[in-house]
Coordinates of C-alpha atoms and ligand atoms in Angstrom, one line a residue:
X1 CA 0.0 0.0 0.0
X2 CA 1.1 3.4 -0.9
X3 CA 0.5 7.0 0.7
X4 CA -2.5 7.7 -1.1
X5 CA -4.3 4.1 -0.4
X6 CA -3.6 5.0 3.2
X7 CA -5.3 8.1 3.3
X8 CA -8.5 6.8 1.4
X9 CA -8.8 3.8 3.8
X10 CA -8.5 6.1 6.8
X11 CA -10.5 8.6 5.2
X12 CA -13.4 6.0 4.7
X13 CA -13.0 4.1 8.1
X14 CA -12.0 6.7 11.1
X15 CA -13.5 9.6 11.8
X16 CA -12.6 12.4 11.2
X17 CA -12.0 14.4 14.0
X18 CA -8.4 15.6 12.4
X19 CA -7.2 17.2 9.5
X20 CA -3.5 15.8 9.5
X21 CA -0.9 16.7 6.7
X22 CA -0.8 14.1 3.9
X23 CA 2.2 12.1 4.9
X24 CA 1.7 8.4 6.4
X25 CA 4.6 7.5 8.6
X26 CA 5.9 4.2 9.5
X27 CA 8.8 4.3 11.3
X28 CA 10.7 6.7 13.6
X29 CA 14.3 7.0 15.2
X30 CA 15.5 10.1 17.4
X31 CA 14.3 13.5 15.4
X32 CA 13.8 11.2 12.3
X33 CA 10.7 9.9 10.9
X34 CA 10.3 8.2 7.7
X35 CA 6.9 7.5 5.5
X36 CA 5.7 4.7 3.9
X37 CA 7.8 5.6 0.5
X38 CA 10.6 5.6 2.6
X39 CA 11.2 9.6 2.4
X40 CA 13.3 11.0 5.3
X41 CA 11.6 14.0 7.5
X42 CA 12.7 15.8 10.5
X43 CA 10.1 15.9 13.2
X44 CA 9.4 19.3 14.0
X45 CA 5.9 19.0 16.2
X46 CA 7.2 15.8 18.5
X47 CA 3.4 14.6 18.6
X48 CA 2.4 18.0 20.3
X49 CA 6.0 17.6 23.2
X50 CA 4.6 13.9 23.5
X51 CA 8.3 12.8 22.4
X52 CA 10.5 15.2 24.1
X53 CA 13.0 12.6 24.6
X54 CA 13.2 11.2 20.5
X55 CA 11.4 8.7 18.7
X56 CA 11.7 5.0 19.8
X57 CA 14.5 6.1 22.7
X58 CA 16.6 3.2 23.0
X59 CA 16.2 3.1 26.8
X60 CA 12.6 4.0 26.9
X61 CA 12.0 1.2 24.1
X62 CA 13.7 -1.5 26.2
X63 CA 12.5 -0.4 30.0
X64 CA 8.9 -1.0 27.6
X65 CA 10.0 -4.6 26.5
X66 CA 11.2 -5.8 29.3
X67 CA 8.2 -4.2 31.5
X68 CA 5.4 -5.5 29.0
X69 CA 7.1 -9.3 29.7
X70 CA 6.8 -8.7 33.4
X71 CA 3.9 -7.3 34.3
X72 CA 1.4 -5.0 32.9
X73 CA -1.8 -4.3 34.7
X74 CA -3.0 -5.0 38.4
X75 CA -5.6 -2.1 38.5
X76 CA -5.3 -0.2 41.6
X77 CA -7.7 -2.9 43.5
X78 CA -3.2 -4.2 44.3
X79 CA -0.1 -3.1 45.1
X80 CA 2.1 -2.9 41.9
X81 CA 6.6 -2.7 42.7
X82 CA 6.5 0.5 39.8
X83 CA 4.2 2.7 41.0
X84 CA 5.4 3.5 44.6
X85 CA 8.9 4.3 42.5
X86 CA 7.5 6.4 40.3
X87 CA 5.7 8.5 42.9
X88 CA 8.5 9.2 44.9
X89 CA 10.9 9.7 41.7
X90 CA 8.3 12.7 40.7
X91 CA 8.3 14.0 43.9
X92 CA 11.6 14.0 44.2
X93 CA 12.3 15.6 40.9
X94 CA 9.2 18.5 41.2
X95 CA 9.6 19.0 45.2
X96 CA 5.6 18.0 45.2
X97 CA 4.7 15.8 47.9
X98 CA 2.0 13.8 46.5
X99 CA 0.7 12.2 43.2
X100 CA -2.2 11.3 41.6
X101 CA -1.4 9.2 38.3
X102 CA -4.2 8.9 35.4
X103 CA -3.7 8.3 31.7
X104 CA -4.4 11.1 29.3
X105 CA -4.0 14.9 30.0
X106 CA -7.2 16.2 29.9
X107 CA -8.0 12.9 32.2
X108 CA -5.0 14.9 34.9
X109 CA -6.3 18.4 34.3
X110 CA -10.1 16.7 35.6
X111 CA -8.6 15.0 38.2
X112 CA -7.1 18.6 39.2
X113 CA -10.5 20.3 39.6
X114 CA -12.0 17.3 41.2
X115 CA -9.1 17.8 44.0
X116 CA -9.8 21.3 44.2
X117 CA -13.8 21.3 44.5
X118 CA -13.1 19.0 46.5
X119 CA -10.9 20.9 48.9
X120 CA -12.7 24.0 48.8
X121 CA -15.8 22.5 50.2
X122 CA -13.5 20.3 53.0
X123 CA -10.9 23.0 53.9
X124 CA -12.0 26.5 52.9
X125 CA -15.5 26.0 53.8
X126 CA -17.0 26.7 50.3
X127 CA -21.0 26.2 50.8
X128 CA -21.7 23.0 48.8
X129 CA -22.0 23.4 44.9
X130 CA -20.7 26.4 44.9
X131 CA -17.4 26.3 44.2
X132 CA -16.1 28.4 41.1
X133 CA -13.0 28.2 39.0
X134 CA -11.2 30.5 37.5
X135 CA -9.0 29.8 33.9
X136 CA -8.1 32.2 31.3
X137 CA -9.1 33.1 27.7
X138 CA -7.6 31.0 24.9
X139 CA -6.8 28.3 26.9
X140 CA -6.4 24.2 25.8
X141 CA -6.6 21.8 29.1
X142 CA -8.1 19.5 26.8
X143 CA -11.2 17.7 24.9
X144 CA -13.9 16.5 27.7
X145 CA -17.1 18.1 28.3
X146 CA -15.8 19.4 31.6
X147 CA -12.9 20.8 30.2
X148 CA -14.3 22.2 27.3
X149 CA -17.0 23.9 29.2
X150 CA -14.5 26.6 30.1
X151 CA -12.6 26.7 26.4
X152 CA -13.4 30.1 24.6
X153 CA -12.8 28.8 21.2
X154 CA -16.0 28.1 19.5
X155 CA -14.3 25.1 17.6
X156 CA -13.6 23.4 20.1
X157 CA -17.2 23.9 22.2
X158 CA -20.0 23.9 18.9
X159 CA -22.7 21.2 19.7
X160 CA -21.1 19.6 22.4
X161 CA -23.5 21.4 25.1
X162 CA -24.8 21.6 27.9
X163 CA -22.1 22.3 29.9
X164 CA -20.4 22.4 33.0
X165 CA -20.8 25.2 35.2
X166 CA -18.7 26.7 37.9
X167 CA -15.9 28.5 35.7
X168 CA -15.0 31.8 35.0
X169 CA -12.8 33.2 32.2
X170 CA -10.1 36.3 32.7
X171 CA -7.9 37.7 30.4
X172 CA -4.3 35.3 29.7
X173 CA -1.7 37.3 31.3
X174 CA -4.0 40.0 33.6
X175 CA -3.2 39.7 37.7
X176 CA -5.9 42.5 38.2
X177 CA -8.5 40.6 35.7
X178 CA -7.7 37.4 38.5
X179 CA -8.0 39.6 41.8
X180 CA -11.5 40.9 40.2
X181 CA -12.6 38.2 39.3
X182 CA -11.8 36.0 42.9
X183 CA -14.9 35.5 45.2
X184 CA -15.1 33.4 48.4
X185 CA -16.1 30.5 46.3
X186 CA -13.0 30.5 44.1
X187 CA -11.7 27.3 44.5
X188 CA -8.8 27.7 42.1
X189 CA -7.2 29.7 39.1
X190 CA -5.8 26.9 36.4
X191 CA -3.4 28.5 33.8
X192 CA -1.0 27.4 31.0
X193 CA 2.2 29.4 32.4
X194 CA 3.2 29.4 28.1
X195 CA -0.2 28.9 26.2
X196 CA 1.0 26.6 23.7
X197 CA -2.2 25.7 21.5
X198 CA -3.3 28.9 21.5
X199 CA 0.0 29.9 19.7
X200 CA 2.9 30.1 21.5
X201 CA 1.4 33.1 23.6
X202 CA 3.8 33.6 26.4
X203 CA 1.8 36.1 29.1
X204 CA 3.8 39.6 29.7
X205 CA 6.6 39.5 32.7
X206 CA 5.4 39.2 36.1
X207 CA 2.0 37.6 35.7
X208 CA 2.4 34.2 36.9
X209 CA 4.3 35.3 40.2
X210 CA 1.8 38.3 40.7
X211 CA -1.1 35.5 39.9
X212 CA 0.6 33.3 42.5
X213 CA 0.6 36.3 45.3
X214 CA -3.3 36.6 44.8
X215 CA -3.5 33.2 44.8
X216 CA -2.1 32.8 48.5
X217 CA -3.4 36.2 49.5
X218 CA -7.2 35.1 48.9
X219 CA -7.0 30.9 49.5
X220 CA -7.4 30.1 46.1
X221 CA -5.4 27.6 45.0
X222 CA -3.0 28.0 41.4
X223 CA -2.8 24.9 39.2
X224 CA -0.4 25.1 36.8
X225 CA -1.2 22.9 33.3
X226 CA 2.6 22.2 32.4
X227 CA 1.3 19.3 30.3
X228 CA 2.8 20.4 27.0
X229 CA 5.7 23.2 28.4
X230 CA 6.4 20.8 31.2
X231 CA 9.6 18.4 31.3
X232 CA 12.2 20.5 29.3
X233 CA 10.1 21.9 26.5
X234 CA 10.8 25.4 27.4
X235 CA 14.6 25.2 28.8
X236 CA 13.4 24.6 31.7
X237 CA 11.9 21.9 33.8
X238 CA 8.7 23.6 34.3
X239 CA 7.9 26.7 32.6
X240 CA 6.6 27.9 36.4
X241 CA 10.3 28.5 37.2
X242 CA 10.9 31.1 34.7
X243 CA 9.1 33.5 37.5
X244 CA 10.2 31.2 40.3
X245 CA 7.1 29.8 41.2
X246 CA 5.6 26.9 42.9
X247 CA 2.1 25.8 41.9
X248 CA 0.3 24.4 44.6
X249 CA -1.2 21.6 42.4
X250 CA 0.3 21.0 38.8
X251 CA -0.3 19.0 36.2
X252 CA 1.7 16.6 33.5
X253 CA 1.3 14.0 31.0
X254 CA 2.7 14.5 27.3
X255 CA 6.5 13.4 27.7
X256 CA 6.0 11.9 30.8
X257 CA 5.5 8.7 28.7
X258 CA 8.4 9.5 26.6
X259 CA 6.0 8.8 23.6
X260 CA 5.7 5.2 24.3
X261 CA 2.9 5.0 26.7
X262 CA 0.1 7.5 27.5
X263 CA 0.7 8.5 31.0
X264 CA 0.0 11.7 33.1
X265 CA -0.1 12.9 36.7
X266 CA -1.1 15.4 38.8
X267 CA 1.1 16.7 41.6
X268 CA 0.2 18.4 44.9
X269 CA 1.5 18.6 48.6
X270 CA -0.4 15.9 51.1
X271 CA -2.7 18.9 52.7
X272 CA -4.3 18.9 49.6
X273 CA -4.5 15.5 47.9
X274 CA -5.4 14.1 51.5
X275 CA -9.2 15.8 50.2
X276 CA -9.4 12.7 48.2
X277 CA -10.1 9.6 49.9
X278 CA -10.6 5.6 48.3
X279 CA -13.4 5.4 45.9
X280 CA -13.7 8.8 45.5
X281 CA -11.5 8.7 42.1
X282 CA -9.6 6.4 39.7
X283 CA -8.9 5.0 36.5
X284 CA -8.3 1.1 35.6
X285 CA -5.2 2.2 33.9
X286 CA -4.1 4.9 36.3
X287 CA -0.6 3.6 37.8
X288 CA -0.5 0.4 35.9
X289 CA 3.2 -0.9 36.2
X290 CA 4.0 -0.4 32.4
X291 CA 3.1 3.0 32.0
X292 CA 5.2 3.9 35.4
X293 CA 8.8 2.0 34.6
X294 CA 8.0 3.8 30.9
X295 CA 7.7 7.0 33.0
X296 CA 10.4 6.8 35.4
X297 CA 13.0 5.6 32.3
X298 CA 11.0 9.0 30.2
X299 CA 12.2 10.7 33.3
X300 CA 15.9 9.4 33.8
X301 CA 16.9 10.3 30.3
X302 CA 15.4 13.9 30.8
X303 CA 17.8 13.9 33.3
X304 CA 20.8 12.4 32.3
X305 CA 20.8 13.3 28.3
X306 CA 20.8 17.0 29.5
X307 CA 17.7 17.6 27.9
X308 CA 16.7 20.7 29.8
X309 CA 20.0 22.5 28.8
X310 CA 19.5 21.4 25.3
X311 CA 16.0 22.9 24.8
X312 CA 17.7 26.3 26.5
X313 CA 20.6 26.5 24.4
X314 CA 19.4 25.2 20.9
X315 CA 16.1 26.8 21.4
X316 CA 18.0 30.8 21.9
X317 CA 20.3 29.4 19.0
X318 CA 17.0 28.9 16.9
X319 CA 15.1 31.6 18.0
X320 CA 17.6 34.1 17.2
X321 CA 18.2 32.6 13.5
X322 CA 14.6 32.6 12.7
X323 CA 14.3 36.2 13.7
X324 CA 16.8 36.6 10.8
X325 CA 14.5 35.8 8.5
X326 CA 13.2 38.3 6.0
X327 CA 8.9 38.1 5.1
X328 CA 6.8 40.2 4.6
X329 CA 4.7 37.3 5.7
X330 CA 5.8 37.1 9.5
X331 CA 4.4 39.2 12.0
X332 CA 6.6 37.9 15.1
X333 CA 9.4 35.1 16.3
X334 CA 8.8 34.0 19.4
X335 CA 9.4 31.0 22.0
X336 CA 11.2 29.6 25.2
X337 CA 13.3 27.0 24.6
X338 CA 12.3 24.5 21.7
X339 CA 8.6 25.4 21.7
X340 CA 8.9 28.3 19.3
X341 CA 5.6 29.7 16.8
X342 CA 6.1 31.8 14.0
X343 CA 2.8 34.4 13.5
X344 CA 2.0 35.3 10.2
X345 CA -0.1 38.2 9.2
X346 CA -3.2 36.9 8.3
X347 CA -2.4 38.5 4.7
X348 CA -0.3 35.5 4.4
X349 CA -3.1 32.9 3.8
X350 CA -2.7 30.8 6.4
X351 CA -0.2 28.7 8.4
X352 CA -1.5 25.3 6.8
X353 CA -0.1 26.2 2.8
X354 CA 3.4 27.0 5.2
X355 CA 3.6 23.4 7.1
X356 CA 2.6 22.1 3.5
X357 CA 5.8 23.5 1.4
X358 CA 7.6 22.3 4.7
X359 CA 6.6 19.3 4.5
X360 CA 8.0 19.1 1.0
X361 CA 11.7 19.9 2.1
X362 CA 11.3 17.3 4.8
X363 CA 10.2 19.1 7.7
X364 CA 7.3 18.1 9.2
X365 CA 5.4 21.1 11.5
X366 CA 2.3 21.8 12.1
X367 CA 0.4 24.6 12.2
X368 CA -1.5 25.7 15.6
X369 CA -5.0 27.9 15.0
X370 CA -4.8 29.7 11.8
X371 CA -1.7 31.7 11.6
X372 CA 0.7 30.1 13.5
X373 CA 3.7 27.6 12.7
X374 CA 4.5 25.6 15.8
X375 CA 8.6 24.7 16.0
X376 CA 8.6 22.0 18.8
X377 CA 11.9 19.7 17.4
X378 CA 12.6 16.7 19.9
X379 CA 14.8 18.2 22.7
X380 CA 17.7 15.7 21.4
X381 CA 18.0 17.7 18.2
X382 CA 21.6 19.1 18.1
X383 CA 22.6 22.8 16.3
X384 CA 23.4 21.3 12.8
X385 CA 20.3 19.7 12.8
X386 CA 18.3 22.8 13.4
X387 CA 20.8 24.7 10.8
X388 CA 19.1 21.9 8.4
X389 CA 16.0 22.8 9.3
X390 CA 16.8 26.8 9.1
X391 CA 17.7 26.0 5.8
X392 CA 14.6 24.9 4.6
X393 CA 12.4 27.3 6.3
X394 CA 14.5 30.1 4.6
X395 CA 13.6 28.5 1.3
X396 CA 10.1 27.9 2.3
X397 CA 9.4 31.3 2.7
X398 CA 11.6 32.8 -0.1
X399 CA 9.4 30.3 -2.3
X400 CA 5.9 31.7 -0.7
X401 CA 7.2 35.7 -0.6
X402 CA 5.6 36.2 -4.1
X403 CA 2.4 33.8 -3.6
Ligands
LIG501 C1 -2.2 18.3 25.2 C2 -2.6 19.1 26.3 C3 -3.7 18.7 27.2 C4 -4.5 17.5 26.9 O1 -3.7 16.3 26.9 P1 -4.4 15.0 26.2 O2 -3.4 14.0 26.6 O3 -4.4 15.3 24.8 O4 -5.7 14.8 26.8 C5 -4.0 19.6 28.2 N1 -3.3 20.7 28.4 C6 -2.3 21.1 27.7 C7 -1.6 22.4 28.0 C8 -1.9 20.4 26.6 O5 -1.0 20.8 25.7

């Protein structure tokens, strides 16, 4: 079967809840991925920071293997040896006390507001179905009803009501916004410290520490979504600590399974997770042994390969030489790290035709909203690797100036 036979079949048979670039892939190694022709591409998306660490990791692959021949599922109803590791390891690594393992990310950020109803009816004496949450315009925590009841994109929300109640939406990247909008029954204020989805929109300096002082000032707790700029993404291990802050619940996933094994976690101190008691939550899969030795391998090579440093370093190398480039089609460059968008003006028809002509010089991106290219290269990928890519995003838009 050939490209084309591939996209018919899946064209007929799955639904169609994507509109993915024409190219069917078939294998994967590090930054490369290659399609059923054969042709050679450079991943520059990483399943949306799902494969921070590289395609197929060598370690990741084989801590997979040898788990799947072990053991693979107890449900929580036993004890498993890999979960108890993995909890500690996390806390160890985040300075969190406490975690809560589920599969998916929008499955964590749930299991985040479920903790803090939850706590603001035990400990802050919220008056029973009262409790309101706070999260900010433009924001992606996900695709379930819950979550999407507080989405302000209409694409994402058409059809799909009635919804949930008990959110409120402020301005991304306005403290006062927050403070006026903060009641007695404001549980929490869930943010994306970098909204990533939205298009790279990093909030202006100061917002996330100011947010975090009205947070503590008024009760309310701040959960921090570091699901997709969490783990190295941004140069740092958590995009929080660009303003030196510590959420007091935040939540993972992405990476965490080193883009072998859906996995994702939501991390708290015990005064908080203790609000949760048995039965109150789970998930069949939540914990299961295979997911957690995938996780704590996922974790050790963020560690040990350096892969924080890298995103810092080769990201600012990037950054800079994509701000060389000449368009009249760009409006701004900007990113932290490897998680880097390119705006366009909307003269410019659209990021899609863009990540199109990419994908013909082998460089597979992907565009986020309309106007927006998304650079998100594994954080493996080394400077003459990104020089490659430069390359071919110079051409790209040479090619499209005069179209
Ligand atoms: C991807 C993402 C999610 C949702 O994760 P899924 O695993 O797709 O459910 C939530 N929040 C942010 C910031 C994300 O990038």
């Amino acid at each position: 079967m050939q490209t084309r036979d591939y996209i018919i079949m899946e064209d007929l048979y799955g639904a169609h809840n994507y509109h993915p670039l024409d190219v069917v892939i078939s294998r994967a190694k590090g930054i490369w991925m290659w399609d059923v022709e054969g042709k050679k591409y450079l991943d520059f998306l990483s399943a949306y920071s799902a494969v921070n660490q590289g395609h197929c990791h060598p370690r990741i692959v084989k801590t997979l293997q040898k788990q799947a021949k072990k053991l693979t599922l107890t449900s929580r109803a036993f004890r498993n040896d890999q979960w108890p590791l993995l909890a500690k390891e996390l806390c160890d690594l985040t300075g969190f006390e406490q975690v809560l393992p589920m599969n998916s990310g929008a499955e964590a950020v749930e299991t985040a507001l479920k903790i803090a109803r939850k706590w603001a009816y035990l400990k802050k004496g919220v008056p029973q179905d009262q409790a309101e949450i706070i999260a900010c315009a433009n924001n992606f925590h996900g695709r379930t009803i819950t979550v999407i009841s507080f989405s302000t994109e209409p694409l994402y929300r058409q059809d799909f009501g009635p919804f949930t109640p008990g959110f409120k939406i402020i301005p991304f990247g306005d403290a006062s916004a927050l403070e006026a909008a903060i009641t007695p029954n404001t549980a929490a204020f869930l943010v994306e410290p970098i909204q990533a989805e939205a298009g790279i929109l990093i909030p202006p300096d100061g917002f996330l520490k100011k947010a975090r002082e009205i947070c503590k000032q008024n009760n309310v707790l701040f959960i921090a979504d570091e699901i997709q700029t969490g783990l190295g993404r941004v140069g740092r291990l958590f995009a929080c600590e660009y303003e030196g802050i510590k959420p007091d619940m935040m939540v993972i996933g992405k990476s965490l399974g080193g883009g072998c094994y859906p996995i994702s976690a939501v991390l708290s101190t015990r005064n908080i997770m203790e609000v949760i008691k048995p039965g109150q939550h789970g998930s069949t899969f939540g914990g299961n042994p295979l997911a957690c030795a995938v996780a704590r391998e996922a974790l050790r090579v963020i560690q040990e390969e350096n892969l924080v440093k890298n995103a810092e370093e080769k990201g600012a190398y990037f950054l800079e030489r994509l701000k060389t480039i000449k368009s009249r089609w760009i409006k701004e460059v900007r990113g932290r790290g490897l998680l880097i968008g390119i705006e366009l003006w909307p003269e410019a028809g659209g990021a899609r035709r863009f990540c199109e002509e990419l994908m013909k010089e082998g460089l597979l991106c992907k565009e986020t909203h309309d106007h927006v290219i998304r650079f998100a290269p594994p954080l493996i990928i080394s400077k003459r690797e990104l020089d490659w890519a430069f390359k071919r995003i110079k051409r790209v838009f040479k090619r499209l100036e005069k179209s």
